[in-house]
Structures are given as structure tokens and as C-alpha cells.
Short mmCIF file of C-alpha atoms in Angstrom, two decimals:
data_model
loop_
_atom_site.label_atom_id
_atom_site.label_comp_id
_atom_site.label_asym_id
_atom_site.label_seq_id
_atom_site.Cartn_x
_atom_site.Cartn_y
_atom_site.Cartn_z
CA UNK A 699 2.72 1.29 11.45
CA UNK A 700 -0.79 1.25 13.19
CA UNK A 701 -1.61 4.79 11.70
CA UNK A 702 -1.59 2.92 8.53
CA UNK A 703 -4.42 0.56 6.94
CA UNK A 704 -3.13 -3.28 7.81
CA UNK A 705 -3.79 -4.03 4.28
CA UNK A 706 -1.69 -0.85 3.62
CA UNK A 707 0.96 -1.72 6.61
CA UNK A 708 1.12 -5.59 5.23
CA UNK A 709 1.71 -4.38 1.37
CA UNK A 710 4.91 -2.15 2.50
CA UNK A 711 6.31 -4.63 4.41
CA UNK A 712 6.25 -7.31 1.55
CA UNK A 713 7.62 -4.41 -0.18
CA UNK A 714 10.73 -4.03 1.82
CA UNK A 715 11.09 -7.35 1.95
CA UNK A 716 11.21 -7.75 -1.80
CA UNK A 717 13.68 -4.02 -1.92
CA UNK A 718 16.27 -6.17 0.18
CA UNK A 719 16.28 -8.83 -1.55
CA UNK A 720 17.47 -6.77 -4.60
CA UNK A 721 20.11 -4.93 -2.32
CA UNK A 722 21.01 -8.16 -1.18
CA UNK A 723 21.76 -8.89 -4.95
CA UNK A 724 23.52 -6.01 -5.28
CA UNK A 725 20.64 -3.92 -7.00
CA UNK A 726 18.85 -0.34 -6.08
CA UNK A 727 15.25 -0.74 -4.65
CA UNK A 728 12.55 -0.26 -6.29
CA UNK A 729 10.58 3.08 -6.29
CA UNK A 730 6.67 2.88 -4.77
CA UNK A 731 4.98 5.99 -7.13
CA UNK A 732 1.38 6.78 -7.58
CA UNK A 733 -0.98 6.26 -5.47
CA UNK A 734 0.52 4.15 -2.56
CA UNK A 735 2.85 7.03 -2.11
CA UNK A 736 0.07 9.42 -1.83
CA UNK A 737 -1.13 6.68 0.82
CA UNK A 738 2.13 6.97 2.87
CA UNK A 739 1.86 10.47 2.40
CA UNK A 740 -1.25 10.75 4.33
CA UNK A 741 -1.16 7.92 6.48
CA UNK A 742 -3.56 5.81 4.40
CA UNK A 743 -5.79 9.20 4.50
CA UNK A 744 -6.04 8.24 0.35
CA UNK A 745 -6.52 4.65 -0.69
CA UNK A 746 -4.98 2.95 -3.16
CA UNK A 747 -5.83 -0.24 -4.70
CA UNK A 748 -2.10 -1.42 -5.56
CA UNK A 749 1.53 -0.84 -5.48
CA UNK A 750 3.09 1.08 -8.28
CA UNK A 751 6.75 0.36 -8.88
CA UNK A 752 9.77 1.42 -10.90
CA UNK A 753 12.56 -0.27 -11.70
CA UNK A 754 15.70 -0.15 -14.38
CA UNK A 755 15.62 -4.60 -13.51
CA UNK A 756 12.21 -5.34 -13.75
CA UNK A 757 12.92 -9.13 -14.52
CA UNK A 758 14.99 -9.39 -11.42
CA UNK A 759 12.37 -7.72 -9.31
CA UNK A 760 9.50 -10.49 -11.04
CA UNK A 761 12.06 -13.42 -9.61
CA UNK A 762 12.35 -11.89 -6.20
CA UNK A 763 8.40 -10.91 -5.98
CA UNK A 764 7.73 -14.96 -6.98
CA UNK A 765 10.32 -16.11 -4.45
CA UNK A 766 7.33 -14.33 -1.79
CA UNK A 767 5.05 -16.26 -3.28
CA UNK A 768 3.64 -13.37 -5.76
CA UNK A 769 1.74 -14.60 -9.02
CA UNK A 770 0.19 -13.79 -11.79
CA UNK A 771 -3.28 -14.02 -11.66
CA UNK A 772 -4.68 -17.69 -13.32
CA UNK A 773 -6.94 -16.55 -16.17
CA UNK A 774 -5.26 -13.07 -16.76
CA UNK A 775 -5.48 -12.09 -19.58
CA UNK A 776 -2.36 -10.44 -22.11
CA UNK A 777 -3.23 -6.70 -20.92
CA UNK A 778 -1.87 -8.03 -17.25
CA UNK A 779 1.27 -6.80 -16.30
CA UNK A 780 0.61 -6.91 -12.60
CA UNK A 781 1.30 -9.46 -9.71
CA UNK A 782 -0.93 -10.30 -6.97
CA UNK A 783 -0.40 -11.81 -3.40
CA UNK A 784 -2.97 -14.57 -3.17
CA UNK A 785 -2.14 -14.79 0.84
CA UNK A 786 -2.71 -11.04 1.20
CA UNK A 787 -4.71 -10.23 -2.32
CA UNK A 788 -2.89 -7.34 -3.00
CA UNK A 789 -1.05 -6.35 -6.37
CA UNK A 790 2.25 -5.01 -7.46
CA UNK A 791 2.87 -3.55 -10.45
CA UNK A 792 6.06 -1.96 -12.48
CA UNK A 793 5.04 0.91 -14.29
CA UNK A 794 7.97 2.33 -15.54
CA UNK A 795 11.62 1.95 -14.81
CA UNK A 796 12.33 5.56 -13.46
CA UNK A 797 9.49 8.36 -11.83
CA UNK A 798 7.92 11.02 -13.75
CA UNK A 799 9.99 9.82 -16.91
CA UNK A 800 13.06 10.62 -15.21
CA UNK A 801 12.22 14.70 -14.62
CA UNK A 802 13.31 14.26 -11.21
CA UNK A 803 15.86 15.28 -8.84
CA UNK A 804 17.10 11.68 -7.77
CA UNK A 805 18.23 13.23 -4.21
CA UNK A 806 14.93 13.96 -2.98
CA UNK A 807 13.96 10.43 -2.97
CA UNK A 808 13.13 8.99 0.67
CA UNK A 809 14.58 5.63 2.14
CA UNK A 810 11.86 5.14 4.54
CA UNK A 811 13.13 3.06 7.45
CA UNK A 812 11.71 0.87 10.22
CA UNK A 813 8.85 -0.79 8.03
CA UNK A 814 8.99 -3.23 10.45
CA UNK A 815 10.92 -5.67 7.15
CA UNK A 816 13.64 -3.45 6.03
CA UNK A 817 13.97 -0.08 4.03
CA UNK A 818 11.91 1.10 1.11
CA UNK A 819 12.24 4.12 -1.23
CA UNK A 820 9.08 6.51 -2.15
CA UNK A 821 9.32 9.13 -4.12
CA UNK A 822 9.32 12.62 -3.06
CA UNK A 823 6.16 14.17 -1.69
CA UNK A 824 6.90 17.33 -3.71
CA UNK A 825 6.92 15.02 -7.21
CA UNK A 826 3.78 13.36 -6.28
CA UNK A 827 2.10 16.61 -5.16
CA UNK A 828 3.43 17.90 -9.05
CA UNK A 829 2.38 14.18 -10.51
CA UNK A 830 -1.16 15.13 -9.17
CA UNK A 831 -1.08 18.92 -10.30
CA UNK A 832 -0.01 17.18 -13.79
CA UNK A 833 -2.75 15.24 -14.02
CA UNK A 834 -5.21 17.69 -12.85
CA UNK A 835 -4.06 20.49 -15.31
CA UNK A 836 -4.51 17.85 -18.26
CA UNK A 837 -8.14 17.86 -17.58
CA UNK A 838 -8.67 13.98 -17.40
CA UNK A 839 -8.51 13.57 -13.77
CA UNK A 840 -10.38 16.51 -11.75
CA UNK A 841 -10.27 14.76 -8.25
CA UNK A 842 -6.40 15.15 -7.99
CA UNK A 843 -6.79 18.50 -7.26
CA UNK A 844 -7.88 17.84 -4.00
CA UNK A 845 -5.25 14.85 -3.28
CA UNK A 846 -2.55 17.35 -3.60
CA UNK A 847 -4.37 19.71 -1.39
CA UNK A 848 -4.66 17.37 0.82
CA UNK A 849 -0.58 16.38 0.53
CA UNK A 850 0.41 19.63 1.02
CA UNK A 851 -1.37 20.45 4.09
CA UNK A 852 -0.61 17.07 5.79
CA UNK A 853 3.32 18.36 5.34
CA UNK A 854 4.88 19.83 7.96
CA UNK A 855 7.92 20.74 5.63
CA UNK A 856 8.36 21.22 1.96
CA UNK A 857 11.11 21.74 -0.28
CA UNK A 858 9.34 25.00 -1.43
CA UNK A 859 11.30 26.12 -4.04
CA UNK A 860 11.71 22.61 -5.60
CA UNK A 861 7.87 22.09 -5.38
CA UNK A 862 7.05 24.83 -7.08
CA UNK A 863 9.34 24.34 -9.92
CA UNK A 864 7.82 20.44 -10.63
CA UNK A 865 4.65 21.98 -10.32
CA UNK A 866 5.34 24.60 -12.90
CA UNK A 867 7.28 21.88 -15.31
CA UNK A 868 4.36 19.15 -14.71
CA UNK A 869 1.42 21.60 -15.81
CA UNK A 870 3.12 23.40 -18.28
CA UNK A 871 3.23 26.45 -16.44
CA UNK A 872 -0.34 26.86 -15.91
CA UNK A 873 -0.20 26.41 -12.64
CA UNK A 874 2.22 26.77 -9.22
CA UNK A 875 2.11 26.18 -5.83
CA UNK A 876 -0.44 29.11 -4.98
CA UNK A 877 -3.27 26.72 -6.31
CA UNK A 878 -2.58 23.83 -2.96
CA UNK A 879 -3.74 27.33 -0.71
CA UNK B 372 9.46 14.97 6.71
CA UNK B 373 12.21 13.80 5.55
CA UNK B 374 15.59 16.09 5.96
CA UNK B 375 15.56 17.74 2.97
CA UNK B 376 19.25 17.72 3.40
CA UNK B 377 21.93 15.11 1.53
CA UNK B 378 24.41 13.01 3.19
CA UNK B 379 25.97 9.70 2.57
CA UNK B 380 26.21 7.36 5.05
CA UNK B 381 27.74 3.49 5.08
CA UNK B 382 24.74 1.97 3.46
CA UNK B 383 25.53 4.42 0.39
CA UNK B 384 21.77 6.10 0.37
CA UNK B 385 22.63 10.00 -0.20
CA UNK B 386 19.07 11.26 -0.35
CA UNK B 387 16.65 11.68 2.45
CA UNK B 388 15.78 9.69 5.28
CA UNK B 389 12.80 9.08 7.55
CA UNK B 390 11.57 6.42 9.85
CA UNK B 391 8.71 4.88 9.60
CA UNK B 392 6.54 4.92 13.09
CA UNK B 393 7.81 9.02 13.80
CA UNK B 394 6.51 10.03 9.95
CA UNK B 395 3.07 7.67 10.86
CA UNK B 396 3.08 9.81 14.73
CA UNK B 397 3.49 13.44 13.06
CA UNK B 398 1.15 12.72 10.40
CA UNK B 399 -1.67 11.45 12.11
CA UNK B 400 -1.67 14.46 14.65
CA UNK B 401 -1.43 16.60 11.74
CA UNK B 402 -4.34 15.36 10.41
CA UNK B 403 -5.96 15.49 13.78
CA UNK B 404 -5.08 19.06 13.75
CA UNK B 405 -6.60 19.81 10.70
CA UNK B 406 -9.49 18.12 10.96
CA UNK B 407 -9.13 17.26 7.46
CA UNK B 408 -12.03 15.29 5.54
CA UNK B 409 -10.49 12.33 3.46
CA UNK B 410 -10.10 13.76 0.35
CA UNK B 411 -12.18 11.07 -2.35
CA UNK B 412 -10.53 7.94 -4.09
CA UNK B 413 -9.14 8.36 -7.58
CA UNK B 414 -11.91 8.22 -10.06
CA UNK B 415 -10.47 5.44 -11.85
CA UNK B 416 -10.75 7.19 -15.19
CA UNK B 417 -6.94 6.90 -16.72
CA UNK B 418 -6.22 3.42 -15.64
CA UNK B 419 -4.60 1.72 -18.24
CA UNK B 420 -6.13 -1.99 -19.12
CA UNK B 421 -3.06 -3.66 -17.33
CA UNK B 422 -4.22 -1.47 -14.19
CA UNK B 423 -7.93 -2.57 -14.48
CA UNK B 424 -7.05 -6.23 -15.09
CA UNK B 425 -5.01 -6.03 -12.00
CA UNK B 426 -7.59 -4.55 -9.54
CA UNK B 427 -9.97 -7.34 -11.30
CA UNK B 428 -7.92 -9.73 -9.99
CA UNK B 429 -7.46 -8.39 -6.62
CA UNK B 430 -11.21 -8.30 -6.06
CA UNK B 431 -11.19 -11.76 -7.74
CA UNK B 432 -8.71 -12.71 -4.65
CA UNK B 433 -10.74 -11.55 -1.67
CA UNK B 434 -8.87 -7.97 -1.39
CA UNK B 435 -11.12 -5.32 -0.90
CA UNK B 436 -9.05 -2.14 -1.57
#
């Protein structure tokens, strides 16, 4: 865990706290998305200012998040959908219930082990490297380019083929895997 | 990285595994390898209000992401 940001390190373990308390229920664990995954990815190389979760039971997440002492912040206003950590300031957030609206391949998520609290799932680095493409190739976000650059590379070992098919589905075929070179 | 390979195990979890400190340990000497530059922070430009209200409120709480 010291490769990581504390901030970063202290997040994902509240995380896997809060993942077995849903196993412990019975439930999956949420999936971390966005850009904390891109932080795991790189071993806090990228930054990210919160935790992006999904989850098909969202309201049973909320009740084990507030049973760790997450809130919602006093004053916030309707637009809030997030929870924050008032011992750690830090924010959680579910975004959606499923990844990438569900174009996925639900076997290449990771249970990432050994947090030091329990088990947590991230998505695949292949979909986030593709989430990134996606967002690049619709023109509104220029510096994600360079975060999936920077993804690849830090990979020892891809899933080639499946990579280059989410990047091809996420940019509309405008762009593949020869573009992370 | 994970095994790109499936398997199901006792705890149910078919998809891929890693552990923790050994994916922090390879990274970090791959980066050293590379000499890679940090690569800049998202721009922030396609946050959705919920998103800005919630980093608001993180700065609002001390945390300085």
C-alpha cells in the first residue's frame, strides 16, 4: 500500500470495508470506475478527487457507507448525490449501477486482494484505458489521451485483443489500440 | 496484472485476481523504468453538478485531493 497516496491507500480501505459489508449481506461489491481506477492503475501516478462506484443496490450500499460514519455534506445542496468522510474528507459516489452502461465483459473485472480491510473489485484496465479513448475521441476531454497512454505503458500485460475491441466500440471506430504507441 | 485467465474458487469470484502490495511493487518499478512524467489531472470539464458539489464539499472538509 505505501506506493499509493495515504489519502488514496485510506479511501480503498474504507472501500473494502464497506464491499464486505455487502458480501456479508449477501450482496456483490461494488465496482470503483473512473478515475480512482485509473489511480490504482498507476499507483496514484493520476489523482483523483473521489471514489466512483456502481452498484445494482445503491440504497443498501448508502446504509452500509453511514454505518462508517459517511454523510452527506450539511448544506448540500439537491444536485448532491455524493457522500463524504468527515474523518478522512474524502467522497464516494454511485454513478451508475453497472460500468460503461453494461458494454463490458463481466469476467475481466479484478477482485483486488490484501487492501489491508478486505477485497475490492475495479474494473478492468483495458475498459478504463477504452473509457478514456471514449472520452477523448468525443472531443470534450483532450487530456485523456495521455491518461490512457500512460495506462497502457504502466501494464506489463494486456488482454490485447479485448482492448482493442473496447477501444474500437468506445470511439466508434475512429480509433484502436495503435493510438496508446 | 491480473491473470487474464477465469477460475472459480470457494469465495465464488470467477474473474481475475490480484493482490494488492505485488500489483503496488510491479507498478512502481515500472514506472521507475519508464521514467514516466505524471501524466496531468483531469481537466474537470465534464463533471456533472453532483460531481462538482461533491469535490466542493471535500475541500469544504479539509481534503485536499
Amino acid at each position: 500500500m505505501n506506493h499509493y497516496r495515504p489519502e488514496f491507500a485510506a479511501a480503498l480501505r474504507l472501500l473494502a470495508q464497506v464491499s464486505e459489508a455487502m458480501v456479508a449481506r449477501g450482496l456483490r461489491r461494488p465496482i470503483l470506475v473512473g478515475g480512482a481506477a485509473a489511480e490504482f492503475y498507476t499507483t496514484s501516478a493520476l489523482t483523483t478527487g473521489d471514489f466512483d462506484l456502481c452498484t445494482f443496490r445503491q440504497p443498501e450500499l448508502e446504509e452500509e457507507m453511514q454505518k462508517l460514519g459517511f454523510v452527506r455534506p450539511s448544506g448540500a445542496g439537491q444536485m448532491l448525490k455524493g457522500w463524504i468522510h468527515p474523518g478522512l474528507a474524502l467522497g464516494f459516489e454511485v454513478v451508475a449501477e453497472t460500468p460503461m452502461d453494461g458494454a463490458f465483459d463481466p469476467e475481466t473485472l479484478v477482485l483486488v486482494e490484501n487492501t489491508g480491510a478486505g477485497a475490492v473489485v475495479v474494473i478492468s484496465v483495458e475498459d478504463l484505458i477504452a473509457d478514456r479513448m471514449g472520452q477523448f475521441a468525443s472531443g470534450s476531454a483532450p487530456d485523456r489521451l495521455d491518461q490512457a497512454r500512460t495506462l497502457f505503458r504502466l501494464q506489463p500485460a494486456l488482454d490485447r485483443a479485448y482492448l482493442a475491441q473496447r477501444i474500437r466500440e468506445e470511439t466508434a471506430g475512429d480509433y484502436g489500440i495503435e493510438h496508446l504507441k | 496484472m491480473a491473470s487474464n485467465t477465469s477460475n472459480s474458487s470457494p469465495d465464488g469470484w470467477t474473474g481475475r485476481r490480484l493482490d494488492m502490495a505485488e500489483f503496488g511493487r510491479r507498478i512502481a518499478a515500472r514506472k521507475a523504468e519508464l521514467g514516466l512524467p505524471d501524466p496531468p489531472r483531469n481537466a474537470g470539464t465534464n463533471r456533472t453538478p453532483s460531481k462538482r458539489a461533491l469535490l466542493k464539499a471535500i475541500e469544504d472538509a479539509g481534503g485536499k485531493w
